[in-house]
mmCIF file of C-alpha atoms and ligand atoms in Angstrom:
data_model
loop_
_atom_site.group_PDB
_atom_site.id
_atom_site.type_symbol
_atom_site.label_atom_id
_atom_site.label_comp_id
_atom_site.label_asym_id
_atom_site.label_seq_id
_atom_site.Cartn_x
_atom_site.Cartn_y
_atom_site.Cartn_z
ATOM 1 C CA UNK A 16 109.764 124.486 77.235
ATOM 2 C CA UNK A 17 109.871 122.084 80.183
ATOM 3 C CA UNK A 18 107.223 119.388 80.369
ATOM 4 C CA UNK A 19 104.830 119.644 83.318
ATOM 5 C CA UNK A 20 104.522 116.993 86.032
ATOM 6 C CA UNK A 21 101.834 116.783 88.700
ATOM 7 C CA UNK A 22 101.480 114.430 91.640
ATOM 8 C CA UNK A 23 100.109 114.291 95.160
ATOM 9 C CA UNK A 24 99.928 112.470 98.469
ATOM 10 C CA UNK A 25 96.980 112.119 100.837
ATOM 11 C CA UNK A 26 97.302 113.574 104.321
ATOM 12 C CA UNK A 27 96.096 110.448 106.073
ATOM 13 C CA UNK A 28 97.874 107.789 108.100
ATOM 14 C CA UNK A 29 101.631 107.569 108.497
ATOM 15 C CA UNK A 30 103.725 108.270 105.432
ATOM 16 C CA UNK A 31 106.109 105.385 104.978
ATOM 17 C CA UNK A 32 109.214 104.620 102.966
ATOM 18 C CA UNK A 33 106.978 103.156 100.212
ATOM 19 C CA UNK A 34 105.437 106.585 99.612
ATOM 20 C CA UNK A 35 108.900 108.093 99.576
ATOM 21 C CA UNK A 36 110.531 105.528 97.277
ATOM 22 C CA UNK A 37 107.520 105.051 94.985
ATOM 23 C CA UNK A 38 106.757 108.730 94.525
ATOM 24 C CA UNK A 39 108.442 111.592 96.413
ATOM 25 C CA UNK A 40 112.053 110.506 95.770
ATOM 26 C CA UNK A 41 111.331 110.516 92.039
ATOM 27 C CA UNK A 42 109.750 113.964 92.225
ATOM 28 C CA UNK A 43 112.907 115.324 93.832
ATOM 29 C CA UNK A 44 115.002 113.830 91.054
ATOM 30 C CA UNK A 45 112.654 115.153 88.348
ATOM 31 C CA UNK A 46 112.129 118.714 89.576
ATOM 32 C CA UNK A 47 115.086 120.188 87.635
ATOM 33 C CA UNK A 48 113.992 118.670 84.388
ATOM 34 C CA UNK A 49 110.238 119.329 84.637
ATOM 35 C CA UNK A 50 107.924 122.131 85.602
ATOM 36 C CA UNK A 51 106.678 120.515 88.789
ATOM 37 C CA UNK A 52 103.443 120.832 90.741
ATOM 38 C CA UNK A 53 102.936 118.784 93.917
ATOM 39 C CA UNK A 54 99.735 118.799 95.871
ATOM 40 C CA UNK A 55 98.601 117.706 99.338
ATOM 41 C CA UNK A 56 95.281 116.087 98.477
ATOM 42 C CA UNK A 57 93.027 116.820 101.448
ATOM 43 C CA UNK A 58 89.839 116.437 99.368
ATOM 44 C CA UNK A 59 90.913 112.863 98.697
ATOM 45 C CA UNK A 60 91.691 112.237 102.371
ATOM 46 C CA UNK A 61 88.085 112.920 103.457
ATOM 47 C CA UNK A 62 86.774 110.059 101.311
ATOM 48 C CA UNK A 63 87.300 108.084 104.522
ATOM 49 C CA UNK A 64 86.352 109.611 107.907
ATOM 50 C CA UNK A 65 89.012 111.988 109.309
ATOM 51 C CA UNK A 66 89.293 113.863 112.567
ATOM 52 C CA UNK A 67 89.184 117.546 111.443
ATOM 53 C CA UNK A 68 91.983 118.758 113.738
ATOM 54 C CA UNK A 69 94.218 115.812 112.831
ATOM 55 C CA UNK A 70 93.545 116.393 109.128
ATOM 56 C CA UNK A 71 94.781 119.979 109.453
ATOM 57 C CA UNK A 72 97.937 118.795 111.220
ATOM 58 C CA UNK A 73 98.569 116.001 108.728
ATOM 59 C CA UNK A 74 98.152 118.367 105.793
ATOM 60 C CA UNK A 75 100.971 120.587 107.028
ATOM 61 C CA UNK A 76 102.996 117.503 107.950
ATOM 62 C CA UNK A 77 102.861 116.226 104.366
ATOM 63 C CA UNK A 78 104.064 119.579 103.075
ATOM 64 C CA UNK A 79 106.972 119.432 105.556
ATOM 65 C CA UNK A 80 107.751 115.939 104.280
ATOM 66 C CA UNK A 81 107.903 117.238 100.703
ATOM 67 C CA UNK A 82 110.339 119.962 101.743
ATOM 68 C CA UNK A 83 112.462 117.713 103.983
ATOM 69 C CA UNK A 84 112.716 115.130 101.189
ATOM 70 C CA UNK A 85 114.222 117.790 98.948
ATOM 71 C CA UNK A 86 111.365 119.428 97.070
ATOM 72 C CA UNK A 87 112.629 122.955 96.539
ATOM 73 C CA UNK A 88 109.877 125.607 96.531
ATOM 74 C CA UNK A 89 112.086 127.754 94.281
ATOM 75 C CA UNK A 90 111.855 125.067 91.613
ATOM 76 C CA UNK A 91 108.557 123.306 92.314
ATOM 77 C CA UNK A 92 105.130 124.514 93.341
ATOM 78 C CA UNK A 93 103.518 122.880 96.358
ATOM 79 C CA UNK A 94 99.973 123.616 97.506
ATOM 80 C CA UNK A 95 96.882 122.244 99.252
ATOM 81 C CA UNK A 96 94.218 120.791 96.966
ATOM 82 C CA UNK A 97 91.241 122.401 98.755
ATOM 83 C CA UNK A 98 92.836 125.859 98.358
ATOM 84 C CA UNK A 99 92.157 125.700 94.630
ATOM 85 C CA UNK A 100 88.395 125.213 94.271
ATOM 86 C CA UNK A 101 88.625 124.394 90.577
ATOM 87 C CA UNK A 102 89.639 120.811 91.462
ATOM 88 C CA UNK A 103 86.165 120.097 92.807
ATOM 89 C CA UNK A 104 84.469 121.909 89.959
ATOM 90 C CA UNK A 105 86.294 119.993 87.255
ATOM 91 C CA UNK A 106 85.711 116.718 89.127
ATOM 92 C CA UNK A 107 81.965 117.363 88.927
ATOM 93 C CA UNK A 108 82.087 117.988 85.196
ATOM 94 C CA UNK A 109 84.236 114.906 84.615
ATOM 95 C CA UNK A 110 81.687 112.906 86.615
ATOM 96 C CA UNK A 111 79.217 113.556 83.845
ATOM 97 C CA UNK A 112 81.373 111.740 81.276
ATOM 98 C CA UNK A 113 82.549 108.876 83.521
ATOM 99 C CA UNK A 114 80.825 105.517 83.257
ATOM 100 C CA UNK A 115 79.986 103.382 86.297
ATOM 101 C CA UNK A 116 81.909 100.291 85.082
ATOM 102 C CA UNK A 117 85.066 102.423 84.822
ATOM 103 C CA UNK A 118 84.881 103.029 88.576
ATOM 104 C CA UNK A 119 83.550 99.565 89.427
ATOM 105 C CA UNK A 120 86.794 97.994 88.255
ATOM 106 C CA UNK A 121 89.135 100.168 90.371
ATOM 107 C CA UNK A 122 91.277 97.927 92.555
ATOM 108 C CA UNK A 123 91.840 100.585 95.206
ATOM 109 C CA UNK A 124 88.095 101.071 95.699
ATOM 110 C CA UNK A 125 87.598 97.326 95.955
ATOM 111 C CA UNK A 126 90.386 97.099 98.561
ATOM 112 C CA UNK A 127 89.352 100.119 100.603
ATOM 113 C CA UNK A 128 85.646 99.343 100.623
ATOM 114 C CA UNK A 129 86.260 95.760 101.704
ATOM 115 C CA UNK A 130 86.050 96.663 105.402
ATOM 116 C CA UNK A 131 82.471 97.972 105.364
ATOM 117 C CA UNK A 132 81.407 96.302 102.145
ATOM 118 C CA UNK A 133 80.121 98.123 99.086
ATOM 119 C CA UNK A 134 76.929 99.039 100.945
ATOM 120 C CA UNK A 135 78.899 100.907 103.643
ATOM 121 C CA UNK A 136 81.303 102.737 101.295
ATOM 122 C CA UNK A 137 80.929 106.451 100.663
ATOM 123 C CA UNK A 138 80.135 107.803 97.177
ATOM 124 C CA UNK A 139 83.238 109.973 97.555
ATOM 125 C CA UNK A 140 85.458 106.925 97.903
ATOM 126 C CA UNK A 141 83.933 105.443 94.774
ATOM 127 C CA UNK A 142 84.334 108.713 92.896
ATOM 128 C CA UNK A 143 87.868 109.344 94.131
ATOM 129 C CA UNK A 144 89.579 108.493 90.794
ATOM 130 C CA UNK A 145 87.519 111.164 89.000
ATOM 131 C CA UNK A 146 88.776 113.813 91.420
ATOM 132 C CA UNK A 147 92.284 112.543 90.773
ATOM 133 C CA UNK A 148 91.692 112.880 87.022
ATOM 134 C CA UNK A 149 90.563 116.476 87.638
ATOM 135 C CA UNK A 150 93.797 117.193 89.580
ATOM 136 C CA UNK A 151 95.851 115.974 86.668
ATOM 137 C CA UNK A 152 93.878 117.432 83.740
ATOM 138 C CA UNK A 153 93.355 120.869 85.284
ATOM 139 C CA UNK A 154 97.024 121.676 84.702
ATOM 140 C CA UNK A 155 97.540 120.039 81.305
ATOM 141 C CA UNK A 156 99.894 117.660 83.065
ATOM 142 C CA UNK A 157 102.115 115.697 80.711
ATOM 143 C CA UNK A 158 103.680 113.232 83.140
ATOM 144 C CA UNK A 159 102.347 111.824 86.432
ATOM 145 C CA UNK A 160 105.031 110.228 88.636
ATOM 146 C CA UNK A 161 103.398 107.717 91.019
ATOM 147 C CA UNK A 162 103.759 104.256 92.519
ATOM 148 C CA UNK A 163 102.264 101.319 90.645
ATOM 149 C CA UNK A 164 99.024 101.277 92.657
ATOM 150 C CA UNK A 165 97.980 104.577 91.054
ATOM 151 C CA UNK A 166 98.492 103.440 87.458
ATOM 152 C CA UNK A 167 94.869 102.454 86.970
ATOM 153 C CA UNK A 168 93.763 105.909 88.123
ATOM 154 C CA UNK A 169 96.075 107.688 85.684
ATOM 155 C CA UNK A 170 94.676 105.490 82.920
ATOM 156 C CA UNK A 171 91.192 106.763 83.788
ATOM 157 C CA UNK A 172 92.507 110.341 83.551
ATOM 158 C CA UNK A 173 93.825 109.537 80.070
ATOM 159 C CA UNK A 174 90.488 108.080 78.989
ATOM 160 C CA UNK A 175 88.508 111.019 80.359
ATOM 161 C CA UNK A 176 90.817 113.525 78.630
ATOM 162 C CA UNK A 177 90.364 111.751 75.322
ATOM 163 C CA UNK A 178 86.599 111.445 75.751
ATOM 164 C CA UNK A 179 86.168 115.101 76.673
ATOM 165 C CA UNK A 180 88.367 116.209 73.753
ATOM 166 C CA UNK A 181 86.365 114.071 71.365
ATOM 167 C CA UNK A 182 83.052 115.414 72.554
ATOM 168 C CA UNK A 183 83.898 119.084 73.056
ATOM 169 C CA UNK A 184 87.049 119.680 71.020
ATOM 170 C CA UNK A 185 90.712 119.701 72.042
ATOM 171 C CA UNK A 186 90.842 120.845 75.677
ATOM 172 C CA UNK A 187 92.999 118.545 77.811
ATOM 173 C CA UNK A 188 96.499 117.134 77.441
ATOM 174 C CA UNK A 189 96.488 113.335 77.660
ATOM 175 C CA UNK A 190 98.920 112.531 80.519
ATOM 176 C CA UNK A 191 101.511 109.755 80.668
ATOM 177 C CA UNK A 192 102.214 107.799 83.815
ATOM 178 C CA UNK A 193 105.791 107.560 85.119
ATOM 179 C CA UNK A 194 106.665 104.617 87.347
ATOM 180 C CA UNK A 195 110.216 103.814 88.378
ATOM 181 C CA UNK A 196 111.050 100.129 88.544
ATOM 182 C CA UNK A 197 112.597 99.291 91.941
ATOM 183 C CA UNK A 198 110.480 101.574 94.120
ATOM 184 C CA UNK A 199 107.197 101.148 92.305
ATOM 185 C CA UNK A 200 105.695 98.642 94.693
ATOM 186 C CA UNK A 201 107.295 98.395 98.105
ATOM 187 C CA UNK A 202 105.684 95.501 99.921
ATOM 188 C CA UNK A 203 104.789 95.032 103.580
ATOM 189 C CA UNK A 204 107.699 93.967 105.795
ATOM 190 C CA UNK A 205 105.397 91.528 107.572
ATOM 191 C CA UNK A 206 103.794 90.207 104.390
ATOM 192 C CA UNK A 207 105.485 90.548 101.002
ATOM 193 C CA UNK A 208 102.276 89.572 99.207
ATOM 194 C CA UNK A 209 100.662 92.922 100.045
ATOM 195 C CA UNK A 210 101.950 96.438 99.455
ATOM 196 C CA UNK A 211 103.309 98.507 102.312
ATOM 197 C CA UNK A 212 100.343 100.551 103.459
ATOM 198 C CA UNK A 213 99.564 103.616 105.583
ATOM 199 C CA UNK A 214 96.516 101.887 106.967
ATOM 200 C CA UNK A 215 98.158 98.555 107.841
ATOM 201 C CA UNK A 216 97.053 97.162 111.192
ATOM 202 C CA UNK A 217 100.516 96.092 112.350
ATOM 203 C CA UNK A 218 103.255 98.721 112.638
ATOM 204 C CA UNK A 219 105.664 95.984 111.548
ATOM 205 C CA UNK A 220 104.181 96.350 108.062
ATOM 206 C CA UNK A 221 105.916 99.639 107.348
ATOM 207 C CA UNK A 222 108.754 101.961 108.217
ATOM 208 C CA UNK A 223 107.332 105.389 108.878
ATOM 209 C CA UNK A 224 109.320 108.440 107.797
ATOM 210 C CA UNK A 225 109.243 109.554 111.419
ATOM 211 C CA UNK A 226 110.369 106.268 113.005
ATOM 212 C CA UNK A 227 113.459 106.553 115.199
ATOM 213 C CA UNK A 228 116.639 104.562 114.570
ATOM 214 C CA UNK A 229 115.906 101.885 117.198
ATOM 215 C CA UNK A 230 112.438 101.259 115.765
ATOM 216 C CA UNK A 231 113.841 100.911 112.257
ATOM 217 C CA UNK A 232 116.418 98.387 113.466
ATOM 218 C CA UNK A 233 113.708 96.404 115.241
ATOM 219 C CA UNK A 234 111.370 96.438 112.252
ATOM 220 C CA UNK A 235 114.069 95.350 109.798
ATOM 221 C CA UNK A 236 115.202 92.608 112.176
ATOM 222 C CA UNK A 237 111.616 91.360 112.410
ATOM 223 C CA UNK A 238 110.935 91.665 108.666
ATOM 224 C CA UNK A 239 110.054 88.295 107.168
ATOM 225 C CA UNK A 240 112.646 86.630 104.928
ATOM 226 C CA UNK A 241 112.374 83.616 102.686
ATOM 227 C CA UNK A 242 113.776 80.187 103.493
ATOM 228 C CA UNK A 243 117.456 79.593 102.771
ATOM 229 C CA UNK A 244 120.450 81.635 103.790
ATOM 230 C CA UNK A 245 121.810 83.114 100.534
ATOM 231 C CA UNK A 246 120.664 86.549 99.410
ATOM 232 C CA UNK A 247 118.780 86.102 96.157
ATOM 233 C CA UNK A 248 116.859 88.542 93.953
ATOM 234 C CA UNK A 249 113.993 86.643 92.371
ATOM 235 C CA UNK A 250 110.222 86.406 92.222
ATOM 236 C CA UNK A 251 110.425 83.097 94.104
ATOM 237 C CA UNK A 252 111.845 85.003 97.081
ATOM 238 C CA UNK A 253 109.454 87.953 97.348
ATOM 239 C CA UNK A 254 110.415 88.966 100.896
ATOM 240 C CA UNK A 255 114.111 89.211 100.045
ATOM 241 C CA UNK A 256 113.349 90.860 96.724
ATOM 242 C CA UNK A 257 111.434 93.550 98.572
ATOM 243 C CA UNK A 258 114.232 94.179 101.079
ATOM 244 C CA UNK A 259 116.789 94.317 98.263
ATOM 245 C CA UNK A 260 114.594 96.794 96.369
ATOM 246 C CA UNK A 261 114.436 99.019 99.448
ATOM 247 C CA UNK A 262 118.198 98.819 99.845
ATOM 248 C CA UNK A 263 118.724 99.504 96.127
ATOM 249 C CA UNK A 264 116.572 102.631 96.213
ATOM 250 C CA UNK A 265 118.151 104.088 99.326
ATOM 251 C CA UNK A 266 121.734 103.361 98.275
ATOM 252 C CA UNK A 267 121.330 104.004 94.537
ATOM 253 C CA UNK A 268 122.877 100.621 93.765
ATOM 254 C CA UNK A 269 121.414 97.957 91.500
ATOM 255 C CA UNK A 270 119.886 94.791 93.023
ATOM 256 C CA UNK A 271 122.649 92.782 91.294
ATOM 257 C CA UNK A 272 125.390 94.817 92.950
ATOM 258 C CA UNK A 273 123.778 94.279 96.330
ATOM 259 C CA UNK A 274 123.409 90.512 95.876
ATOM 260 C CA UNK A 275 127.075 90.300 94.875
ATOM 261 C CA UNK A 276 128.166 92.287 97.918
ATOM 262 C CA UNK A 277 126.476 89.847 100.315
ATOM 263 C CA UNK A 278 127.483 86.602 98.651
ATOM 264 C CA UNK A 279 128.575 84.092 101.269
ATOM 265 C CA UNK A 280 127.279 86.281 104.102
ATOM 266 C CA UNK A 281 124.092 85.631 106.077
ATOM 267 C CA UNK A 282 120.875 87.638 106.130
ATOM 268 C CA UNK A 283 122.048 89.173 109.417
ATOM 269 C CA UNK A 284 124.787 91.297 107.817
ATOM 270 C CA UNK A 285 122.471 92.369 105.052
ATOM 271 C CA UNK A 286 119.708 93.390 107.425
ATOM 272 C CA UNK A 287 122.085 95.288 109.702
ATOM 273 C CA UNK A 288 123.450 97.299 106.773
ATOM 274 C CA UNK A 289 119.969 97.867 105.371
ATOM 275 C CA UNK A 290 118.777 99.337 108.682
ATOM 276 C CA UNK A 291 121.887 101.509 108.808
ATOM 277 C CA UNK A 292 121.289 102.790 105.280
ATOM 278 C CA UNK A 293 117.657 103.652 105.992
ATOM 279 C CA UNK A 294 118.644 105.351 109.248
ATOM 280 C CA UNK A 295 121.294 107.380 107.432
ATOM 281 C CA UNK A 296 118.590 108.807 105.208
ATOM 282 C CA UNK A 297 116.049 109.274 107.997
ATOM 283 C CA UNK A 298 118.460 111.140 110.304
ATOM 284 C CA UNK A 299 119.032 113.861 107.743
ATOM 285 C CA UNK A 300 115.395 113.871 106.622
ATOM 286 C CA UNK A 301 114.014 114.151 110.153
ATOM 287 C CA UNK A 302 116.372 116.966 111.101
ATOM 288 C CA UNK A 303 115.050 118.996 108.166
ATOM 289 C CA UNK A 304 111.452 117.937 108.839
ATOM 290 C CA UNK A 305 111.674 119.260 112.416
ATOM 291 C CA UNK A 306 113.216 122.545 111.326
ATOM 292 C CA UNK A 307 110.095 123.919 109.584
ATOM 293 C CA UNK A 308 107.457 125.836 111.486
ATOM 294 C CA UNK A 309 103.770 125.590 110.568
ATOM 295 C CA UNK A 310 103.748 129.283 109.608
ATOM 296 C CA UNK A 311 106.716 128.858 107.271
ATOM 297 C CA UNK A 312 105.127 125.939 105.493
ATOM 298 C CA UNK A 313 101.732 127.578 105.270
ATOM 299 C CA UNK A 314 103.275 130.627 103.607
ATOM 300 C CA UNK A 315 104.881 128.381 100.975
ATOM 301 C CA UNK A 316 101.591 126.522 100.434
ATOM 302 C CA UNK A 317 99.582 129.735 100.085
ATOM 303 C CA UNK A 318 102.025 131.162 97.564
ATOM 304 C CA UNK A 319 101.872 127.866 95.675
ATOM 305 C CA UNK A 320 98.063 127.904 95.544
ATOM 306 C CA UNK A 321 98.070 131.474 94.270
ATOM 307 C CA UNK A 322 100.429 130.497 91.484
ATOM 308 C CA UNK A 323 98.582 127.415 90.255
ATOM 309 C CA UNK A 324 95.158 128.999 90.678
ATOM 310 C CA UNK A 325 95.899 131.164 87.649
ATOM 311 C CA UNK A 326 96.388 128.064 85.496
ATOM 312 C CA UNK A 327 93.322 126.375 86.989
ATOM 313 C CA UNK A 328 91.066 129.403 86.443
ATOM 314 C CA UNK A 329 92.069 129.723 82.842
ATOM 315 C CA UNK A 330 91.499 126.036 82.163
ATOM 316 C CA UNK A 331 88.082 126.112 83.842
ATOM 317 C CA UNK A 332 87.062 129.129 81.760
ATOM 318 C CA UNK A 333 87.768 127.062 78.671
ATOM 319 C CA UNK A 334 85.917 124.042 80.075
ATOM 320 C CA UNK A 335 82.875 126.099 81.082
ATOM 321 C CA UNK A 336 82.661 127.595 77.621
ATOM 322 C CA UNK A 337 83.006 124.208 75.941
ATOM 323 C CA UNK A 338 80.274 122.472 77.951
ATOM 324 C CA UNK A 339 77.834 125.322 77.362
ATOM 325 C CA UNK A 340 77.659 127.294 80.597
ATOM 326 C CA UNK A 341 76.604 130.947 80.304
ATOM 327 C CA UNK A 342 79.758 132.985 80.699
HETATM 328 P P1 TYM B 413 98.655 107.900 98.275
HETATM 329 O O1 TYM B 413 98.576 109.041 99.227
HETATM 330 O O2 TYM B 413 97.983 106.633 98.636
HETATM 331 O O3 TYM B 413 100.167 107.550 98.005
HETATM 332 C C1 TYM B 413 101.108 108.551 97.622
HETATM 333 C C2 TYM B 413 102.114 107.987 96.638
HETATM 334 O O4 TYM B 413 102.821 106.890 97.216
HETATM 335 C C3 TYM B 413 102.767 105.771 96.336
HETATM 336 N N1 TYM B 413 102.775 104.548 97.149
HETATM 337 C C4 TYM B 413 103.657 103.557 97.006
HETATM 338 N N2 TYM B 413 104.687 103.383 96.167
HETATM 339 C C5 TYM B 413 105.404 102.252 96.277
HETATM 340 N N3 TYM B 413 105.129 101.284 97.181
HETATM 341 C C6 TYM B 413 104.094 101.411 98.049
HETATM 342 N N4 TYM B 413 103.842 100.461 98.947
HETATM 343 C C7 TYM B 413 103.295 102.578 97.979
HETATM 344 N N5 TYM B 413 102.215 103.032 98.668
HETATM 345 C C8 TYM B 413 101.904 104.234 98.146
HETATM 346 C C9 TYM B 413 101.479 105.943 95.563
HETATM 347 O O5 TYM B 413 101.498 105.224 94.344
HETATM 348 C C10 TYM B 413 101.445 107.448 95.358
HETATM 349 O O6 TYM B 413 102.198 107.818 94.227
HETATM 350 N N6 TYM B 413 95.377 109.062 94.741
HETATM 351 C C11 TYM B 413 96.715 109.309 95.195
HETATM 352 C C12 TYM B 413 97.017 110.773 95.414
HETATM 353 C C13 TYM B 413 96.643 111.667 94.286
HETATM 354 C C14 TYM B 413 97.371 111.862 93.080
HETATM 355 C C15 TYM B 413 96.619 112.829 92.326
HETATM 356 C C16 TYM B 413 98.541 111.323 92.567
HETATM 357 C C17 TYM B 413 95.547 112.469 94.231
HETATM 358 N N7 TYM B 413 95.557 113.168 93.055
HETATM 359 C C18 TYM B 413 97.061 113.238 91.091
HETATM 360 C C19 TYM B 413 98.970 111.752 91.310
HETATM 361 C C20 TYM B 413 98.226 112.698 90.577
HETATM 362 C C21 TYM B 413 96.924 108.577 96.508
HETATM 363 O O7 TYM B 413 96.003 108.302 97.215
HETATM 364 O O8 TYM B 413 98.211 108.361 96.829
#
């Protein structure tokens, strides 16, 4: 039997090449080998304020991105998180076995709540990793393919699975995280010390999946590089390392091969080719992205929800029995 994978993306902000390289590209490569479930996590998105109409649009947009990137609905199931109510129900139950210090230490919460301070942050934002654990455990997920920033959250899911099993008897599969090396942490083009982010203030931080070719060229040209003129792949040159990683992922070459190719040439050649490579991918991706209608995508998402709801209902029946609810 195939192992099951589960992952998701939030419908907020602009999806960028970091989301694609850190997560979605790997899902596409894994979908033949695994039984795959991919979710658009709208319940997670509302942990920060969203415009309701925009949220609806973004939710469908993310599903189109999955399809355009190569997720095949014949092989993988895609659905909207809020369509399967069991996610919220399990999150509540998992809340009752989660300890405050486990959430206090979450880097993402610390980062995201920085703007308004802890006092201004919503409980939902704080509790976000528990909902993510519910997403994963509801389906007895065995492997969770994500970028590095989500590793801490998957570790919480592992701990909660083990704790629940210990207290109530074997119920949940303990999931493993899957992180692929080169794409795991794509950094900002304007600042290689911070990860590329949907909520970055400057648009020169990221390359959006819907940027046009001219914009990509401009952003790559403006991307910071390290001092010197030779292409080098090392931790001492984090800006170049990041650009080489992006190139490596898009061209399926190793960083070493790329460095060798540009020996004796300036950064200019490298950057020109990098922009061309990204644009080659985006042209094909965007053509597919624009070819789906909202109705088409919604039909796929509804069918997906119907399919996974069966698994979720069965798991929740077991959970309800175990914790002592009257059946
Ligand atoms: P989200 O929406 O922030 O990001 C989606 C995916 O993109 C990855 N990612 C990156 N990878 C490499 N470099 C970057 N700069 C970069 N930025 C983002 C993320 O690691 C992620 O894999 N909580 C999750 C969504 C979620 C989920 C789940 C994931 C909800 N439930 C269950 C897996 C399983 C999130 O907010 O991802």
